[in-house]
Short mmCIF file of C-alpha atoms in Angstrom, two decimals:
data_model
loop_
_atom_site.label_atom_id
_atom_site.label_comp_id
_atom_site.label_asym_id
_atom_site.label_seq_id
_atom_site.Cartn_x
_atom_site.Cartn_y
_atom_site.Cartn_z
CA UNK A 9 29.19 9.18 0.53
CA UNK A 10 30.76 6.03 0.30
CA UNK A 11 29.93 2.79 2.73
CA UNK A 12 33.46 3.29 4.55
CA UNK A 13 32.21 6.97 5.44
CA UNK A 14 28.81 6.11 6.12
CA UNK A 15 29.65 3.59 8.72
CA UNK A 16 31.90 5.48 10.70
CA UNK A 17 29.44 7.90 11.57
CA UNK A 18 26.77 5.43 12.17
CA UNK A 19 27.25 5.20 15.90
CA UNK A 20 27.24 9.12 16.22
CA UNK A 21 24.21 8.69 14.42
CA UNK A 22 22.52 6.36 16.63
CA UNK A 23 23.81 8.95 19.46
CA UNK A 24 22.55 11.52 18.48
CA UNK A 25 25.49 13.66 17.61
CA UNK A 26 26.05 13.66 14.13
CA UNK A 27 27.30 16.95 12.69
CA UNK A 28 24.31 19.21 11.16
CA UNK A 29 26.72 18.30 7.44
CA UNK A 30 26.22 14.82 7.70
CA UNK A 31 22.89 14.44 8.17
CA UNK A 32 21.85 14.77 4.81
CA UNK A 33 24.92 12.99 2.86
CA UNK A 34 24.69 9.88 5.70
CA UNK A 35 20.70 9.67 4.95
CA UNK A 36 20.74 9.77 1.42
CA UNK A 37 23.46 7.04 1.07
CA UNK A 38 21.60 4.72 4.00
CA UNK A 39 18.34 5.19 1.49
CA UNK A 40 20.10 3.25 -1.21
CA UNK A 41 22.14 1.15 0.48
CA UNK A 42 21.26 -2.07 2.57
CA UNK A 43 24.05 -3.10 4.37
CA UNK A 44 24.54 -0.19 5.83
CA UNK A 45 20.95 0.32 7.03
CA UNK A 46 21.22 -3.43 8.85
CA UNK A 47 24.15 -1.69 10.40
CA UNK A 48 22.53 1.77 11.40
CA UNK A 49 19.81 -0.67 12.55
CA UNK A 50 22.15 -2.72 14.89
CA UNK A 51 23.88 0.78 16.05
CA UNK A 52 20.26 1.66 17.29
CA UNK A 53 20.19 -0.81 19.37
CA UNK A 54 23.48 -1.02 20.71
CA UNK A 55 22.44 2.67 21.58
CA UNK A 56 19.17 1.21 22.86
CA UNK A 57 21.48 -1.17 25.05
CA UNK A 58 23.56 1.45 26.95
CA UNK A 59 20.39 4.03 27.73
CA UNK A 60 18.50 1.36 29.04
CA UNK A 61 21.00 0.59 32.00
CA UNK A 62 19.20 1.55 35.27
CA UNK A 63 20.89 2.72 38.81
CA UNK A 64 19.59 -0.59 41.05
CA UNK A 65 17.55 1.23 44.22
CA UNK A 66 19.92 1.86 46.99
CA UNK A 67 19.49 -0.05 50.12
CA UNK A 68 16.23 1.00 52.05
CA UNK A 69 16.49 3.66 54.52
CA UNK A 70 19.21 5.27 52.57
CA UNK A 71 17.89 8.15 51.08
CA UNK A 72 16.97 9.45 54.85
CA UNK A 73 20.62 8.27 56.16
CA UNK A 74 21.85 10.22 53.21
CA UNK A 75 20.32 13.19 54.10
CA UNK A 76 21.25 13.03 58.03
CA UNK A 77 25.16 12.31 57.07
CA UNK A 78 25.11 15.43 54.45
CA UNK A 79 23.73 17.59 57.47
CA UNK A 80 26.35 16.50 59.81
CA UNK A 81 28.41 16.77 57.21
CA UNK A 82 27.66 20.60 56.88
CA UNK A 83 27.38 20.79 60.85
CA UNK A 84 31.12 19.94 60.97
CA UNK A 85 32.05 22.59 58.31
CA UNK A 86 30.66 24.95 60.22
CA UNK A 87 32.33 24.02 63.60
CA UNK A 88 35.56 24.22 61.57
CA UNK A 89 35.03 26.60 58.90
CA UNK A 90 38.86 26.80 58.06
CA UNK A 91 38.59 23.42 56.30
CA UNK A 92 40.13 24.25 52.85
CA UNK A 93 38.42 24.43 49.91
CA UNK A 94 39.54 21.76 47.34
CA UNK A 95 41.27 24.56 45.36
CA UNK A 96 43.59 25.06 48.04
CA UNK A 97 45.00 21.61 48.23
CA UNK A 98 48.52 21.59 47.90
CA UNK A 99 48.94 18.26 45.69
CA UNK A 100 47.12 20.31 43.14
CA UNK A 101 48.52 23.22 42.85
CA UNK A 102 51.75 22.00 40.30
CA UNK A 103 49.16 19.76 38.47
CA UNK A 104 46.65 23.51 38.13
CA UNK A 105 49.56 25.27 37.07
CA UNK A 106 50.60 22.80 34.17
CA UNK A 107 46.84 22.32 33.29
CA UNK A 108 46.70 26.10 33.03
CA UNK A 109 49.43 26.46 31.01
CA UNK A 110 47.75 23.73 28.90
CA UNK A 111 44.67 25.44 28.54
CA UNK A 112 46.20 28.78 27.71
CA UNK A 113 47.87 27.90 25.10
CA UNK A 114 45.45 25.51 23.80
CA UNK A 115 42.93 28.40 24.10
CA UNK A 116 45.72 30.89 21.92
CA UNK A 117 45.51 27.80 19.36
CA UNK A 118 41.99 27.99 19.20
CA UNK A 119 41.92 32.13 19.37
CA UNK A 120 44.36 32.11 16.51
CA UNK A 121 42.61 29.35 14.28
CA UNK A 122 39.38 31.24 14.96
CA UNK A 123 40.86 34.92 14.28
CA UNK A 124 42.67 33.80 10.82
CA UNK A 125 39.54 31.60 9.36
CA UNK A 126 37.03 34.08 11.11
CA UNK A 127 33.67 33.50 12.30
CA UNK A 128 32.01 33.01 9.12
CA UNK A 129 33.82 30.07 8.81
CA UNK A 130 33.65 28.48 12.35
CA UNK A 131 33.99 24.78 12.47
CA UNK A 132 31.98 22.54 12.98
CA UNK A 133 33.44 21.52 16.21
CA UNK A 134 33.94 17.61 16.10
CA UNK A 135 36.65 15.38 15.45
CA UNK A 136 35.83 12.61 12.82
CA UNK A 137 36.62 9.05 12.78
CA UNK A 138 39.94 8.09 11.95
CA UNK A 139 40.86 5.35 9.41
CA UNK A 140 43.95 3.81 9.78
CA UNK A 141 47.09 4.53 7.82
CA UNK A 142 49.23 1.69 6.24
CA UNK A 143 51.09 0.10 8.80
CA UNK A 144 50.24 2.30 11.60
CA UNK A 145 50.03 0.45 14.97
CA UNK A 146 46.48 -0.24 15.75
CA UNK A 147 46.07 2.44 19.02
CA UNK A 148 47.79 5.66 20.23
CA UNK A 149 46.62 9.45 20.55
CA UNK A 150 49.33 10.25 18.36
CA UNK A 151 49.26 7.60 15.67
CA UNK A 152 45.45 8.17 15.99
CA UNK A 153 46.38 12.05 15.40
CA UNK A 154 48.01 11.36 12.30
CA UNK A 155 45.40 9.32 10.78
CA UNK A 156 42.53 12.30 11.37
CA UNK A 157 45.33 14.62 9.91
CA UNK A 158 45.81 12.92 6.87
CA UNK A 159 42.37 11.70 6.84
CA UNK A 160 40.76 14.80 6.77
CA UNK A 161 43.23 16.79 4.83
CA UNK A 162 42.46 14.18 2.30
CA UNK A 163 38.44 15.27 2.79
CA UNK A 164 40.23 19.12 2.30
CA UNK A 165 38.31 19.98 5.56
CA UNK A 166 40.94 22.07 6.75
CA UNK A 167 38.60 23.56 9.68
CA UNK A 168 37.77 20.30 11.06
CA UNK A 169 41.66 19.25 10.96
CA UNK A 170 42.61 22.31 13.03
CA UNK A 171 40.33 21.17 15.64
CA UNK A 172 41.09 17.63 15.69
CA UNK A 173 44.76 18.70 16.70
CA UNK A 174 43.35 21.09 19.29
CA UNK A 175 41.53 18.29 20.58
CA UNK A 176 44.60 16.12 20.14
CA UNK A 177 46.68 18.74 22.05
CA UNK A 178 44.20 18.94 24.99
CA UNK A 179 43.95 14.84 24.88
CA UNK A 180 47.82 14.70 25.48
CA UNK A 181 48.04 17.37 28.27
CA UNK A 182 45.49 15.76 30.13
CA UNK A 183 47.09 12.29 29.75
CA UNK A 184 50.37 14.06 31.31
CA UNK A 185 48.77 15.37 33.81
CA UNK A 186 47.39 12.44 34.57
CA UNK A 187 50.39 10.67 35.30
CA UNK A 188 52.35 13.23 36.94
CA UNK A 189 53.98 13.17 40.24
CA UNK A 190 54.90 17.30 42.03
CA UNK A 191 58.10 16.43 40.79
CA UNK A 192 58.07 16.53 37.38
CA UNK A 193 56.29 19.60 36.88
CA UNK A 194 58.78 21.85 34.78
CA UNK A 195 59.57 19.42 32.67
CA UNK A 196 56.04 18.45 32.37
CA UNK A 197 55.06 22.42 32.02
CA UNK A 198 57.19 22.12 29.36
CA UNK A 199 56.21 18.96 27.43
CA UNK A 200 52.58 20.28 26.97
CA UNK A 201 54.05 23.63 25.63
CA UNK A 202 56.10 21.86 23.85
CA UNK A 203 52.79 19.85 22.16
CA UNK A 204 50.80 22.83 21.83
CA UNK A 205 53.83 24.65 20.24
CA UNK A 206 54.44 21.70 17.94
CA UNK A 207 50.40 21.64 17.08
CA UNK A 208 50.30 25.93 16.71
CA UNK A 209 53.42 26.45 14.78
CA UNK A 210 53.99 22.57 13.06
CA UNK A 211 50.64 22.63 11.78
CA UNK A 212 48.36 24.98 12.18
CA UNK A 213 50.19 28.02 11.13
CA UNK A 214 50.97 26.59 8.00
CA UNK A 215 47.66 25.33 7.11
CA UNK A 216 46.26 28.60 8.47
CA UNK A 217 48.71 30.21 6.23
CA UNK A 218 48.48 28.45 2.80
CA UNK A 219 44.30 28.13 2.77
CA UNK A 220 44.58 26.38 -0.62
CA UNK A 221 46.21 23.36 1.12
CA UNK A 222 44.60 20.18 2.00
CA UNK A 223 46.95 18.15 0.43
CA UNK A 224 47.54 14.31 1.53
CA UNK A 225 51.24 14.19 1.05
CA UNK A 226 52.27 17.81 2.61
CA UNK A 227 49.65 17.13 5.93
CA UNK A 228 51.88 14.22 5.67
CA UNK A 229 54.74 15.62 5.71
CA UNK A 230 53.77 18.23 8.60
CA UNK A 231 53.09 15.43 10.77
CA UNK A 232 56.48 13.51 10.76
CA UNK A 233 58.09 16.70 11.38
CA UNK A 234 55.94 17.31 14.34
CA UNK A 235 56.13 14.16 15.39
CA UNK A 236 59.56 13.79 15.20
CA UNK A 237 60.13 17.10 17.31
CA UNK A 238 57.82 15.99 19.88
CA UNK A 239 60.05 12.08 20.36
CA UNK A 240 62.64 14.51 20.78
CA UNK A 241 60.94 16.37 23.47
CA UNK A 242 59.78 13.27 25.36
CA UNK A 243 63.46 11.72 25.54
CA UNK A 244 64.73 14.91 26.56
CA UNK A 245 62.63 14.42 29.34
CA UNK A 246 62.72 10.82 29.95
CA UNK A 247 66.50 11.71 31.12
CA UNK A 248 64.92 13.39 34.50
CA UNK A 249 61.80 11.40 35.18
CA UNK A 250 61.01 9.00 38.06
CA UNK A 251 62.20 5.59 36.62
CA UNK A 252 58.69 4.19 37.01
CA UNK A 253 57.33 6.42 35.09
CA UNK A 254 59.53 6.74 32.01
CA UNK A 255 57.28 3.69 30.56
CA UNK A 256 54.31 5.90 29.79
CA UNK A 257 57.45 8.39 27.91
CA UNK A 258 58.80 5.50 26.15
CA UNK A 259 55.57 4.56 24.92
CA UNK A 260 54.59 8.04 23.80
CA UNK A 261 58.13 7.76 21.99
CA UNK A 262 57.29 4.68 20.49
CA UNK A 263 54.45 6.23 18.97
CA UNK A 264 55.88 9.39 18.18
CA UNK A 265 58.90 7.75 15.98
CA UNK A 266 56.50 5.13 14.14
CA UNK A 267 53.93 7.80 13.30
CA UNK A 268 57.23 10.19 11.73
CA UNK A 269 58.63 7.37 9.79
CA UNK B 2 42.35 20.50 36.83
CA UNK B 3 38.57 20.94 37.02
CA UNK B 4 38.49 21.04 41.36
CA UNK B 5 39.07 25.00 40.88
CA UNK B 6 36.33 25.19 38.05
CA UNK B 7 33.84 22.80 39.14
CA UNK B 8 33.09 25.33 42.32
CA UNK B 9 32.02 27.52 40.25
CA UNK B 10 28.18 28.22 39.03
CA UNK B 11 27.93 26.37 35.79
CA UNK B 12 27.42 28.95 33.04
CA UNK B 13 24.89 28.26 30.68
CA UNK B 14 22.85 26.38 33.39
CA UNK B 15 18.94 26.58 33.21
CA UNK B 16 18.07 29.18 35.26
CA UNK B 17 15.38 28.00 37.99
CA UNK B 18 12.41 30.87 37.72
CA UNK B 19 11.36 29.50 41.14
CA UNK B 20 14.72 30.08 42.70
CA UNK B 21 15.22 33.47 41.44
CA UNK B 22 17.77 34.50 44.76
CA UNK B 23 20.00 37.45 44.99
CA UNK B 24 23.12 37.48 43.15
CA UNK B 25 25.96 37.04 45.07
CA UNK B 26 23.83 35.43 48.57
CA UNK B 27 25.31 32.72 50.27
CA UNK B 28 23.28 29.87 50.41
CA UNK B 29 22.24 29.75 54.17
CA UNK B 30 22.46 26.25 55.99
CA UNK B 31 18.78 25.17 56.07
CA UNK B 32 18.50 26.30 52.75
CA UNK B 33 21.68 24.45 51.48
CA UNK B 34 19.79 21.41 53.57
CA UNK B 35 16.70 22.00 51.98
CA UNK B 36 18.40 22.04 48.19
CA UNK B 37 20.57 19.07 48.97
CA UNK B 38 17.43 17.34 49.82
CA UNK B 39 15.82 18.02 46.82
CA UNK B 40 18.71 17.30 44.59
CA UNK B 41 20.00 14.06 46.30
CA UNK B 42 18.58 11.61 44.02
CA UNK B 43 19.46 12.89 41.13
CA UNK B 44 23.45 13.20 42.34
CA UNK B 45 23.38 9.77 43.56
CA UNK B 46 21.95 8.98 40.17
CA UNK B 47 25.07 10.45 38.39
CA UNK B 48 27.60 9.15 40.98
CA UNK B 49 26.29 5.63 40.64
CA UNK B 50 26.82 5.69 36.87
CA UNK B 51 30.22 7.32 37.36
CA UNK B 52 31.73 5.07 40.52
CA UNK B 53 29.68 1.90 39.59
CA UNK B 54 28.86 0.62 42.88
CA UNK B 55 26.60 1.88 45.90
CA UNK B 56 29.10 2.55 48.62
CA UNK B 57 31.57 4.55 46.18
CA UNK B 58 28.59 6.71 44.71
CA UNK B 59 27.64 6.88 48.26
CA UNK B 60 31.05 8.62 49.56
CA UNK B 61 31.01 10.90 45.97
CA UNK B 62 27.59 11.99 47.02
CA UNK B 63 28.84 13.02 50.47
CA UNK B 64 32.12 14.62 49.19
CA UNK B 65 29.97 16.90 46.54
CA UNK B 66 27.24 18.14 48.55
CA UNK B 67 30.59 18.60 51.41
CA UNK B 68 32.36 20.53 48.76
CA UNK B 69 29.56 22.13 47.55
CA UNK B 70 28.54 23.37 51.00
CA UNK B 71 32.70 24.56 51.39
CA UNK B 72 31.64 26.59 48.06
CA UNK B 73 28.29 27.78 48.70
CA UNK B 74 29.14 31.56 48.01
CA UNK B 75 30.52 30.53 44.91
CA UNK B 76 26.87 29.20 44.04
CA UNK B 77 24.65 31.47 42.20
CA UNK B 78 21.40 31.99 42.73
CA UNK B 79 19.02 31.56 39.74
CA UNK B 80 21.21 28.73 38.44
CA UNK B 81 20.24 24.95 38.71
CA UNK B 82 21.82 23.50 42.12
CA UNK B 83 21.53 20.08 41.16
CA UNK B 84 23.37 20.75 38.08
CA UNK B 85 26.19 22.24 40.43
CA UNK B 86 26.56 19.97 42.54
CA UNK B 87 26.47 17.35 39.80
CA UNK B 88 29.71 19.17 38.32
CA UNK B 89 31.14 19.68 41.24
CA UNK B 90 30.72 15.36 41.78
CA UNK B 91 31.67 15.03 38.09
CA UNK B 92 35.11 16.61 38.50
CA UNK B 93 35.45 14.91 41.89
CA UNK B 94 35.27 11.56 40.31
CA UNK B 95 37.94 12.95 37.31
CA UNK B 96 40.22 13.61 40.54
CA UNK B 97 39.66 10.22 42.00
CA UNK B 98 40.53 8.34 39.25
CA UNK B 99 43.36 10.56 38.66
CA UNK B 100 44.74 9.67 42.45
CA UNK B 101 44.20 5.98 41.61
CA UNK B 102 46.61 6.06 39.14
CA UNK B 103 49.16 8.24 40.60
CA UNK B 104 48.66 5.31 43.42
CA UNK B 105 49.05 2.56 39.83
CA UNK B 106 45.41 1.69 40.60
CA UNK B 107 44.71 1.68 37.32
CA UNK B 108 41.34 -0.10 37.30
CA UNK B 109 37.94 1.38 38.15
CA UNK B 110 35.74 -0.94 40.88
CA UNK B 111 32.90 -3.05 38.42
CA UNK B 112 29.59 -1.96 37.75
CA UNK B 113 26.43 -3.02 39.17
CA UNK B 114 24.31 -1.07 36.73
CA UNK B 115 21.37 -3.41 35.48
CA UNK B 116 19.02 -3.31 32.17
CA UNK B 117 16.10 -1.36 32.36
CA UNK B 118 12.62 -3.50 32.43
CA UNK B 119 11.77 -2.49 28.65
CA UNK B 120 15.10 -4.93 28.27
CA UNK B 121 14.41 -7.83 30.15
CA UNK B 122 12.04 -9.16 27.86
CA UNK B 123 14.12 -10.66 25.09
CA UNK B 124 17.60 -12.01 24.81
CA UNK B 125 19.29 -10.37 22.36
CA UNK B 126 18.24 -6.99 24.18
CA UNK B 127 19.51 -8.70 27.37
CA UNK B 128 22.68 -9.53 25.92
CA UNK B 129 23.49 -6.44 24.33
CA UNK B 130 22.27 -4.54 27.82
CA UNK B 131 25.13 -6.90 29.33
CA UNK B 132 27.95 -6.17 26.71
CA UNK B 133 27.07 -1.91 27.00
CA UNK B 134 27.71 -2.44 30.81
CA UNK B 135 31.14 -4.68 30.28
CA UNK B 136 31.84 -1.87 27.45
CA UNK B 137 31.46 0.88 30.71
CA UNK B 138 33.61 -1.41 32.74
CA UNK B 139 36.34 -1.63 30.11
CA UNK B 140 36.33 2.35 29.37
CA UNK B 141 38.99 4.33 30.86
CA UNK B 142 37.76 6.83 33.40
CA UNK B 143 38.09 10.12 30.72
CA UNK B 144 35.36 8.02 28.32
CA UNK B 145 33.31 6.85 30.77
CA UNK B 146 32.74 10.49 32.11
CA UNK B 147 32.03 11.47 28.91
CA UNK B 148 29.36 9.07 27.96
CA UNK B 149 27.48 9.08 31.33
CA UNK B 150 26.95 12.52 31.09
CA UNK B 151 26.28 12.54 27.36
CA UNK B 152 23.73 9.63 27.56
CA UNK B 153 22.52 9.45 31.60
CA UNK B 154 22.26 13.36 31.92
CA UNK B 155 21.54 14.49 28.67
CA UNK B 156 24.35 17.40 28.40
CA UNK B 157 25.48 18.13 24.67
CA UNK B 158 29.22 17.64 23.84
CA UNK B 159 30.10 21.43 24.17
CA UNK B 160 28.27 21.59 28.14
CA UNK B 161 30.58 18.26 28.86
CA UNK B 162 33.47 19.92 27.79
CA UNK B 163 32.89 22.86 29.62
CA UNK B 164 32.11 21.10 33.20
CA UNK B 165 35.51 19.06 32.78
CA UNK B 166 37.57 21.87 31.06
CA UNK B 167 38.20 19.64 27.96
CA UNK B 168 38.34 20.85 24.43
CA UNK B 169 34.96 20.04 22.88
CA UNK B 170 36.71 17.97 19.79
CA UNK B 171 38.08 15.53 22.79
CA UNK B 172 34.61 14.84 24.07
CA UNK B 173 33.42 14.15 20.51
CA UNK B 174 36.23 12.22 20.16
CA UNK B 175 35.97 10.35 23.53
CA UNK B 176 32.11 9.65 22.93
CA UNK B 177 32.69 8.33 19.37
CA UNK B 178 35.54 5.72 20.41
CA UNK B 179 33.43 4.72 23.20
CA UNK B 180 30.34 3.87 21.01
CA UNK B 181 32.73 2.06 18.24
CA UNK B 182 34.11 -0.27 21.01
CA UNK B 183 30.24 -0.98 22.34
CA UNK B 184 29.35 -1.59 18.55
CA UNK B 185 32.49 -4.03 18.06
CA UNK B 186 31.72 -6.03 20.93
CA UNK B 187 28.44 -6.72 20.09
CA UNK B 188 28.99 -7.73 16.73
CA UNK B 189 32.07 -9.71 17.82
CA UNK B 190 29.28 -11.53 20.27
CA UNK B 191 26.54 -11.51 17.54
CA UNK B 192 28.98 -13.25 14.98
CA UNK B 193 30.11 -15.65 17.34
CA UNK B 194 26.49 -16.84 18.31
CA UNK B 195 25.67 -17.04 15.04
CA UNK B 196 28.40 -19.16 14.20
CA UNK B 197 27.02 -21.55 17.30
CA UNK B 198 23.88 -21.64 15.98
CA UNK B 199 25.58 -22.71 12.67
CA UNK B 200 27.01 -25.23 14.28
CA UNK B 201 24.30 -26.47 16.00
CA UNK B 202 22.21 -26.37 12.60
CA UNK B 203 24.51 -28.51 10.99
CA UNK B 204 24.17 -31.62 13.41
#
């Protein structure tokens, strides 16, 4: 393991979460080199930092108020026990059906990746740091996609790559989502198909298919085309959108075009 | 996407020997009471880390253990409560800050956590303590979620994903981005006090 690896993953170290596979590589590597320990040292306590924030005490008297409220609380459900449950709240009900859709075919994604490598091959299920490609813009899920893609089909860790666009996939449907007005629900139904689509049959299908892949320049390649498909999708859509909302579309075209070019 | 979900019993939850229940009971007002009494702190604990101030952890705490109560015959017996409920405020919180941006309110309230004792001692700690709460401020909502209930409730990546009905690789994801933006402030901070104290040196 090089120093460029090793300090990506020192903060998941630090954390706590480091993949069982990088344990060893990560340790051996921080044994010989220096720099990177003063870093894995400084990650520590950065971690340190963040676990040691407290909750102040509430105000006295409040745990007792607390209770009192939550019982009246309960008393008034019962004198009006057809108060909906949150499920039933219209509002939601367009956003459910999208996120459903979503999660359907993100879970067919994952059922398919799973049933072609099979379970002796199971992932390990994280996404790893991304480095960033030659004149990629600095943020963006999708530019940030690309750079895992390539990144890790350049590592030939064609498990891990599968799940980074799963994760991508789900990361894009919930940003929809979250922006989403009842309105814009087909078309919205049918951008997240259209990314999960674009992730199943743009890229995992034909990694799934060719196992000897792992090649920089064709994960490359699989990208743009993706990623030209899916700008093509979003300004499809940007056509029928609430005007105040195509900036969030234009942006994910922005990023869409300058990852395919 | 998680308010249908989150009224469910979580799966995987520890079951509670002393709470062994009958599957399928409705959880009876006094004994809802009685739970909610017993698992109060520990939501308000959660919803203070999520909402960041007193009086909006406050309302989350009332709108779980409300929500929970609407669900109680969803709740099953055996299964932690407080980890319910907890999900059940989790997901509320996802929901909230989804309204506040449908509403272009894009920014969460700031937060009034505070270092722990073991922190107060030295300066550097102090500091750093400081920058990991702006870090939380600065997170969107989907990271912060992630992190609180990574590092303030203990729950492994695949349990957070579950609870907010995320793929796991997005909560990895989401917890590593967070930590690289707390370890670039700091040494963006640590650099530039080191160049004042270079400074000062050299007069």
């Amino acid at each position: 393991m090089n120093c460029r690896s090793a300090q990506k993953l020192l903060v998941d170290r630090a954390a706590g979460i480091l993949p069982e596979d990088a344990v060893a590589p990560l340790e051996e590597h921080l044994h010989t080199c220096p720099s990177c320990r003063a870093a894995a040292e400084s990650a520590r306590e950065a971690e340190e930092a963040l676990r040691a924030l407290r909750v102040p005490d509430p105000p006295p008297g409040y745990w007792e108020g607390a209770v009192k409220r939550i019982e009246s609380g309960l008393r008034e459900a019962r004198l009006h026990p057809a108060a909906p449950v949150p499920a039933s709240r219209g509002w939601l009900l367009p956003l459910a059906g999208a996120a459903a859709l979503a999660l359907v075919a993100a879970a067919a994604v994952v059922w398919e990746v799973q049933h072609r490598i099979g379970p002796a091959h199971r992932p390990q299920v994280r996404t790893p740091p991304a480095p960033r490609l030659p004149g990629s813009s600095p943020s963006g899920d999708v530019v940030g996609a690309a750079e895992r893609l390539v990144d890790l089909a350049a590592a030939r860790n064609r498990e891990q790559t599968v799940f980074a666009m799963v994760s991508v996939a789900g990361d894009k449907a919930i940003e929809i989502l979250d922006v989403a007005g009842d309105a814009e629900e087909k078309e919205l139904v049918s951008l997240v198909q259209s990314y999960c689509r674009i992730v199943n049959e743009g890229i995992l299908r034909p990694l799934a298919a060719d196992p000897g892949n792992g090649d920089l320049e064709r994960a490359r390649a699989l990208w743009k085309e993706a990623a030209r498909d899916h700008a093509q999708v979003f300004e499809v859509t940007l056509r029928k959108v609430d005007p105040e909302q195509r900036k969030v579309f234009l942006e994910a075209i922005g990023l869409c075009k300058g990852s395919a070019q | 996407m998680g308010i249908e979900k989150d009224m469910s019993a979580p799966r995987g939850g520890n079951p509670d020997p002393a709470r062994p229940g009958r599957p399928g009971a409705e959880l009876e007002p006094e004994a809802f009471s009685r739970l909610a009494t017993e698992s109060l702190k520990g939501v308000y604990r959660l919803a203070f880390y999520l909402a960041g101030n007193h009086q909006d952890a406050d309302d989350l705490v009332q709108e779980a253990f409300l929500r929970a109560y609407q669900a109680r015959d969803r709740f099953q017996p055996g299964t932690r409560f407080e980890a319910w409920v907890k999900r059940i405020a989790a997901n509320l919180f996802v929901d909230s800050t989804r309204k506040r941006k449908r509403r272009r309110e894009v920014s969460l309230p700031d937060l009034t956590l505070l270092p722990g004792p073991e922190i107060e001692e030295d300066e550097t700690s102090r500091t750093r303590a400081q920058l990991a709460v702006a870090m939380l401020e600065k997170l969107p909502a989907n990271q912060r979620i992630v992190l609180v209930l990574q590092v303030f409730e203990g729950m492994k990546p695949p349990e957070i994903a579950e609870t907010l009905s995320v793929p796991t690789g997005t909560v990895w994801w989401r917890l590593h981005s967070a930590r690289k933006k707390l370890k670039t402030m700091i040494e963006k901070a640590e650099k530039k006090a080191e160049r004042g104290a270079g400074r000062e040196g050299a007069r």
